[in-house]
Amino acid sequence: MGTSTQAYGEPWYWDKRYSSESGPFDWYQKYPSLAPLINLYIPRHVHPRILVVGCGNSAFSEGMVSDGYEDVVNIDISSVVIEAMKKKYSNRPQLKYIGMDAQDMSEFQSGSFNAVIDKGTLDSILCGNDSRKNAPKMLNEVWRVLKDNGVYILVTYGAPLYRLQLLRESCSWRIKLHVIDKLFSDEGSRHPVQELTNPVPIDDNGSSVEAVLGKNPDVHYIYVCTKDESLKPEQKHEELV
C-alpha cells in the first residue's frame, strides 16, 4: 500500500483501509486452525465472556460463535469497520461490536472478561509511533479487564526474544508458548513443526525455543498469558512453563 507501518496505530489509516476492503480479512490465522487451542484455554462449558481486541473485519469471532461461544465482544479503533460489522452481524446477538482503543478500555469494568484474544493488535501498536509507551499501556488494560485466572491469547509473529520481556515487564502473567505453522491448512498437508496444543518449553530469555523449533522457524507464536493476581512482582518472571 506504500504506507509506513507507523500509521498502524492511527484510526485514519484503518478507516481508509476498511473503506476499500470488500471482504473479511484475518490476520495470521483463521478460526478453524486455532480452534483446538481456543477450546483448550477457553472452555465453552463455563460460558465465558470473551473480548477480541482490534477485531477489524475478521471472520474469527463469527467462527467462535458458530463453534458454541455465546458472548464475544469485539472492539476496534476504526469506526468505519465497527459500523460495517454491526450491520453485518445484526442478527447474531452473541456478537457485539464497539468502537474503542485497546489502550483505553475504561468503558469496561475491571475483571469483566474471562479471555482476551489478540491477533495482530499488539504487533500493530509495536509498529507505530510511541510503541514503548503504548504497548505496555495496552497490555495493562488487557490485564485490568481480565478476571483473575483469565487468559490473554496473543497471536503474533514476534519470537520470544522480542515478546517475552515485554509481556513479563507489563503485568503478572503465567505464560505458556504455543506455535503454529504460518502455512497451516485445514487439510493438514504437511506435518507441523510442533503440535498446536503442546506448549513449547521456554526458559528465562526464550533461547530454549530454538532447540525445539530450530533457527528462524516459519511459525506464528501464540502466547497464552494467564492473569495471576497472587504473583508478587518479584515472582512474575519466574512463573514460566
Tab-separated table of C-alpha atoms in Angstrom:
chain	number	residue	atom	x	y	z
A	1	MET	CA	0.000	0.000	0.000
A	2	GLY	CA	3.022	2.211	0.305
A	3	THR	CA	2.001	3.435	3.766
A	4	SER	CA	4.546	3.358	6.573
A	5	THR	CA	3.782	0.803	9.256
A	6	GLN	CA	3.986	3.709	11.703
A	7	ALA	CA	0.438	4.536	10.591
A	8	TYR	CA	-0.804	1.225	12.017
A	9	GLY	CA	-1.603	2.927	15.298
A	10	GLU	CA	-3.747	5.613	13.678
A	11	PRO	CA	-7.555	5.410	13.251
A	12	TRP	CA	-7.453	7.230	9.893
A	13	TYR	CA	-5.265	4.516	8.384
A	14	TRP	CA	-7.694	1.740	9.334
A	15	ASP	CA	-10.771	3.770	8.340
A	16	LYS	CA	-9.235	4.243	4.906
A	17	ARG	CA	-8.229	0.603	4.618
A	18	TYR	CA	-11.598	-0.800	5.685
A	19	SER	CA	-13.441	1.614	3.389
A	20	SER	CA	-11.688	-0.005	0.433
A	21	GLU	CA	-11.754	-3.669	1.555
A	22	SER	CA	-14.700	-5.633	0.250
A	23	GLY	CA	-14.421	-8.920	2.133
A	24	PRO	CA	-13.255	-10.223	5.507
A	25	PHE	CA	-9.558	-10.468	6.276
A	26	ASP	CA	-7.969	-12.494	9.074
A	27	TRP	CA	-4.523	-11.593	10.339
A	28	TYR	CA	-2.139	-14.552	10.704
A	29	GLN	CA	-4.617	-17.409	11.225
A	30	LYS	CA	-8.307	-18.190	10.738
A	31	TYR	CA	-10.504	-19.624	13.464
A	32	PRO	CA	-10.558	-23.292	12.323
A	33	SER	CA	-6.773	-23.568	12.570
A	34	LEU	CA	-6.676	-22.102	16.107
A	35	ALA	CA	-9.914	-23.674	17.403
A	36	PRO	CA	-8.215	-26.562	19.283
A	37	LEU	CA	-6.154	-24.075	21.290
A	38	ILE	CA	-9.074	-21.703	21.886
A	39	ASN	CA	-11.212	-24.637	23.082
A	40	LEU	CA	-8.382	-25.779	25.377
A	41	TYR	CA	-7.848	-22.478	27.172
A	42	ILE	CA	-11.359	-21.016	26.903
A	43	PRO	CA	-13.717	-23.927	27.628
A	44	ARG	CA	-17.206	-23.324	26.321
A	45	HIS	CA	-18.962	-25.043	29.239
A	46	VAL	CA	-18.112	-22.159	31.604
A	47	HIS	CA	-19.976	-19.737	29.285
A	48	PRO	CA	-17.029	-17.353	29.045
A	49	ARG	CA	-17.256	-13.686	28.167
A	50	ILE	CA	-14.601	-13.054	25.517
A	51	LEU	CA	-13.050	-9.822	24.251
A	52	VAL	CA	-11.428	-9.621	20.807
A	53	VAL	CA	-9.189	-6.554	20.542
A	54	GLY	CA	-8.566	-4.996	17.128
A	55	CYS	CA	-11.215	-7.191	15.528
A	56	GLY	CA	-11.188	-5.488	12.121
A	57	ASN	CA	-13.418	-7.214	9.581
A	58	SER	CA	-12.203	-10.661	10.574
A	59	ALA	CA	-14.497	-13.693	10.482
A	60	PHE	CA	-12.717	-15.106	13.556
A	61	SER	CA	-15.424	-14.119	16.039
A	62	GLU	CA	-18.132	-15.477	13.766
A	63	GLY	CA	-16.248	-18.761	13.803
A	64	MET	CA	-16.206	-18.736	17.598
A	65	VAL	CA	-19.960	-18.201	17.793
A	66	SER	CA	-20.559	-20.971	15.253
A	67	ASP	CA	-18.392	-23.163	17.489
A	68	GLY	CA	-20.632	-22.576	20.501
A	69	TYR	CA	-19.293	-19.448	22.210
A	70	GLU	CA	-22.167	-17.250	23.344
A	71	ASP	CA	-20.697	-13.870	24.340
A	72	VAL	CA	-17.991	-12.369	22.130
A	73	VAL	CA	-17.319	-8.635	22.421
A	74	ASN	CA	-15.263	-7.058	19.627
A	75	ILE	CA	-13.515	-3.697	19.696
A	76	ASP	CA	-11.633	-1.741	17.054
A	77	ILE	CA	-10.221	1.745	16.693
A	78	SER	CA	-11.879	2.154	13.286
A	79	SER	CA	-15.427	3.486	13.392
A	80	VAL	CA	-15.816	2.508	9.733
A	81	VAL	CA	-15.258	-1.188	10.370
A	82	ILE	CA	-17.296	-1.230	13.603
A	83	GLU	CA	-20.366	0.181	11.831
A	84	ALA	CA	-19.942	-2.299	8.978
A	85	MET	CA	-19.621	-5.253	11.370
A	86	LYS	CA	-22.628	-4.138	13.443
A	87	LYS	CA	-24.690	-4.151	10.281
A	88	LYS	CA	-23.285	-7.462	9.040
A	89	TYR	CA	-23.956	-9.306	12.297
A	90	SER	CA	-27.148	-7.557	13.400
A	91	ASN	CA	-28.842	-10.983	13.526
A	92	ARG	CA	-26.149	-12.515	15.772
A	93	PRO	CA	-26.795	-11.317	19.344
A	94	GLN	CA	-23.788	-13.301	20.558
A	95	LEU	CA	-21.547	-10.828	18.715
A	96	LYS	CA	-21.163	-7.249	19.947
A	97	TYR	CA	-19.097	-4.541	18.215
A	98	ILE	CA	-17.860	-1.412	19.992
A	99	GLY	CA	-15.616	1.396	18.740
A	100	MET	CA	-12.763	1.549	21.237
A	101	ASP	CA	-8.987	1.884	21.516
A	102	ALA	CA	-7.372	-1.121	23.235
A	103	GLN	CA	-5.090	1.308	25.053
A	104	ASP	CA	-8.080	2.845	26.844
A	105	MET	CA	-10.864	0.390	27.662
A	106	SER	CA	-12.257	2.426	30.534
A	107	GLU	CA	-15.803	1.646	29.364
A	108	PHE	CA	-15.208	-1.872	30.683
A	109	GLN	CA	-15.088	-2.571	34.393
A	110	SER	CA	-12.049	-4.330	35.798
A	111	GLY	CA	-12.381	-8.113	35.760
A	112	SER	CA	-15.063	-8.099	33.035
A	113	PHE	CA	-13.771	-10.877	30.773
A	114	ASN	CA	-12.686	-14.485	31.018
A	115	ALA	CA	-10.465	-14.156	27.951
A	116	VAL	CA	-8.941	-11.592	25.604
A	117	ILE	CA	-7.845	-12.581	22.086
A	118	ASP	CA	-5.337	-10.533	20.112
A	119	LYS	CA	-4.339	-11.355	16.534
A	120	GLY	CA	-2.012	-8.621	15.395
A	121	THR	CA	-3.164	-5.685	17.509
A	122	LEU	CA	-0.152	-5.572	19.814
A	123	ASP	CA	2.036	-6.067	16.735
A	124	SER	CA	0.375	-3.061	15.067
A	125	ILE	CA	0.985	-0.911	18.128
A	126	LEU	CA	4.627	-2.026	18.214
A	127	CYS	CA	4.963	-0.868	14.584
A	128	GLY	CA	3.512	2.550	15.379
A	129	ASN	CA	4.742	5.734	16.992
A	130	ASP	CA	5.496	5.788	20.751
A	131	SER	CA	5.373	1.980	20.847
A	132	ARG	CA	7.462	1.759	24.024
A	133	LYS	CA	4.759	3.717	25.828
A	134	ASN	CA	1.693	2.434	24.008
A	135	ALA	CA	2.379	-1.310	24.045
A	136	PRO	CA	2.659	-1.555	27.876
A	137	LYS	CA	-0.374	0.712	28.133
A	138	MET	CA	-2.439	-1.732	26.085
A	139	LEU	CA	-1.136	-4.764	27.998
A	140	ASN	CA	-2.013	-3.151	31.311
A	141	GLU	CA	-5.547	-2.513	30.066
A	142	VAL	CA	-5.857	-6.123	28.894
A	143	TRP	CA	-4.710	-7.321	32.323
A	144	ARG	CA	-7.155	-4.989	34.067
A	145	VAL	CA	-10.265	-6.100	32.178
A	146	LEU	CA	-9.475	-9.798	32.682
A	147	LYS	CA	-10.837	-11.745	35.622
A	148	ASP	CA	-8.238	-13.363	37.869
A	149	ASN	CA	-7.026	-16.511	36.092
A	150	GLY	CA	-8.412	-15.135	32.828
A	151	VAL	CA	-6.311	-15.673	29.709
A	152	TYR	CA	-4.813	-13.281	27.177
A	153	ILE	CA	-4.130	-15.183	23.954
A	154	LEU	CA	-1.641	-13.251	21.837
A	155	VAL	CA	-1.089	-14.438	18.265
A	156	THR	CA	1.990	-12.739	16.813
A	157	TYR	CA	4.963	-13.002	14.503
A	158	GLY	CA	7.149	-11.921	17.448
A	159	ALA	CA	9.583	-14.566	18.701
A	160	PRO	CA	10.210	-14.963	22.456
A	161	LEU	CA	13.370	-12.904	22.184
A	162	TYR	CA	11.181	-9.916	21.237
A	163	ARG	CA	7.965	-10.573	23.184
A	164	LEU	CA	8.746	-12.319	26.485
A	165	GLN	CA	10.415	-9.359	28.158
A	166	LEU	CA	7.603	-7.011	27.143
A	167	LEU	CA	4.964	-9.404	28.490
A	168	ARG	CA	6.840	-10.089	31.721
A	169	GLU	CA	7.527	-6.468	32.488
A	170	SER	CA	3.958	-5.367	31.814
A	171	CYS	CA	1.930	-7.421	34.288
A	172	SER	CA	1.740	-10.522	36.473
A	173	TRP	CA	1.311	-13.319	33.955
A	174	ARG	CA	1.857	-17.057	33.918
A	175	ILE	CA	2.981	-17.622	30.338
A	176	LYS	CA	2.807	-20.641	28.047
A	177	LEU	CA	4.036	-20.617	24.469
A	178	HIS	CA	2.482	-22.462	21.532
A	179	VAL	CA	3.323	-22.242	17.846
A	180	ILE	CA	1.508	-22.887	14.580
A	181	ASP	CA	2.914	-23.119	11.076
A	182	LYS	CA	2.311	-19.973	9.035
A	183	LEU	CA	1.284	-22.118	6.086
A	184	PHE	CA	-1.075	-24.271	8.134
A	185	SER	CA	-4.035	-25.546	6.118
A	186	ASP	CA	-7.226	-27.267	7.160
A	187	GLU	CA	-6.143	-30.273	5.125
A	188	GLY	CA	-3.020	-30.702	7.233
A	189	SER	CA	-0.961	-31.330	4.098
A	190	ARG	CA	2.326	-31.435	5.984
A	191	HIS	CA	3.453	-32.341	9.461
A	192	PRO	CA	3.507	-29.266	11.714
A	193	VAL	CA	6.774	-28.144	13.254
A	194	GLN	CA	5.122	-28.546	16.671
A	195	GLU	CA	1.694	-29.850	17.658
A	196	LEU	CA	-0.504	-26.831	18.321
A	197	THR	CA	-1.772	-27.885	21.745
A	198	ASN	CA	1.662	-28.913	23.064
A	199	PRO	CA	3.408	-25.988	24.803
A	200	VAL	CA	6.964	-25.187	23.767
A	201	PRO	CA	9.343	-25.088	26.762
A	202	ILE	CA	10.585	-21.567	27.403
A	203	ASP	CA	13.436	-20.511	29.666
A	204	ASP	CA	14.230	-17.114	31.074
A	205	ASN	CA	15.198	-15.438	27.799
A	206	GLY	CA	13.375	-17.690	25.338
A	207	SER	CA	16.555	-19.181	23.888
A	208	SER	CA	15.341	-22.731	24.631
A	209	VAL	CA	12.757	-22.355	21.845
A	210	GLU	CA	15.452	-22.627	19.188
A	211	ALA	CA	16.457	-26.057	20.484
A	212	VAL	CA	12.913	-27.291	19.873
A	213	LEU	CA	11.960	-25.441	16.691
A	214	GLY	CA	15.310	-24.732	15.054
A	215	LYS	CA	16.535	-21.376	13.788
A	216	ASN	CA	14.026	-18.971	12.261
A	217	PRO	CA	11.039	-21.341	12.177
A	218	ASP	CA	8.234	-20.352	9.800
A	219	VAL	CA	5.613	-20.117	12.558
A	220	HIS	CA	3.278	-17.761	14.343
A	221	TYR	CA	3.853	-17.608	18.079
A	222	ILE	CA	0.916	-17.875	20.452
A	223	TYR	CA	1.498	-16.633	23.993
A	224	VAL	CA	-1.135	-17.808	26.450
A	225	CYS	CA	-0.857	-15.394	29.365
A	226	THR	CA	-2.865	-16.203	32.479
A	227	LYS	CA	-3.607	-13.341	34.855
A	228	ASP	CA	-2.474	-14.250	38.349
A	229	GLU	CA	-3.098	-11.606	40.992
A	230	SER	CA	-1.346	-13.751	43.602
A	231	LEU	CA	2.040	-13.305	41.934
A	232	LYS	CA	4.249	-10.744	43.607
A	233	PRO	CA	6.257	-8.508	41.287
A	234	GLU	CA	9.470	-10.398	42.046
A	235	GLN	CA	7.751	-13.724	41.280
A	236	LYS	CA	6.111	-12.949	37.987
A	237	HIS	CA	9.262	-13.513	35.891
A	238	GLU	CA	9.802	-16.963	37.389
A	239	GLU	CA	6.406	-18.499	36.614
A	240	LEU	CA	7.176	-19.698	33.102
A	241	VAL	CA	6.321	-23.104	31.692
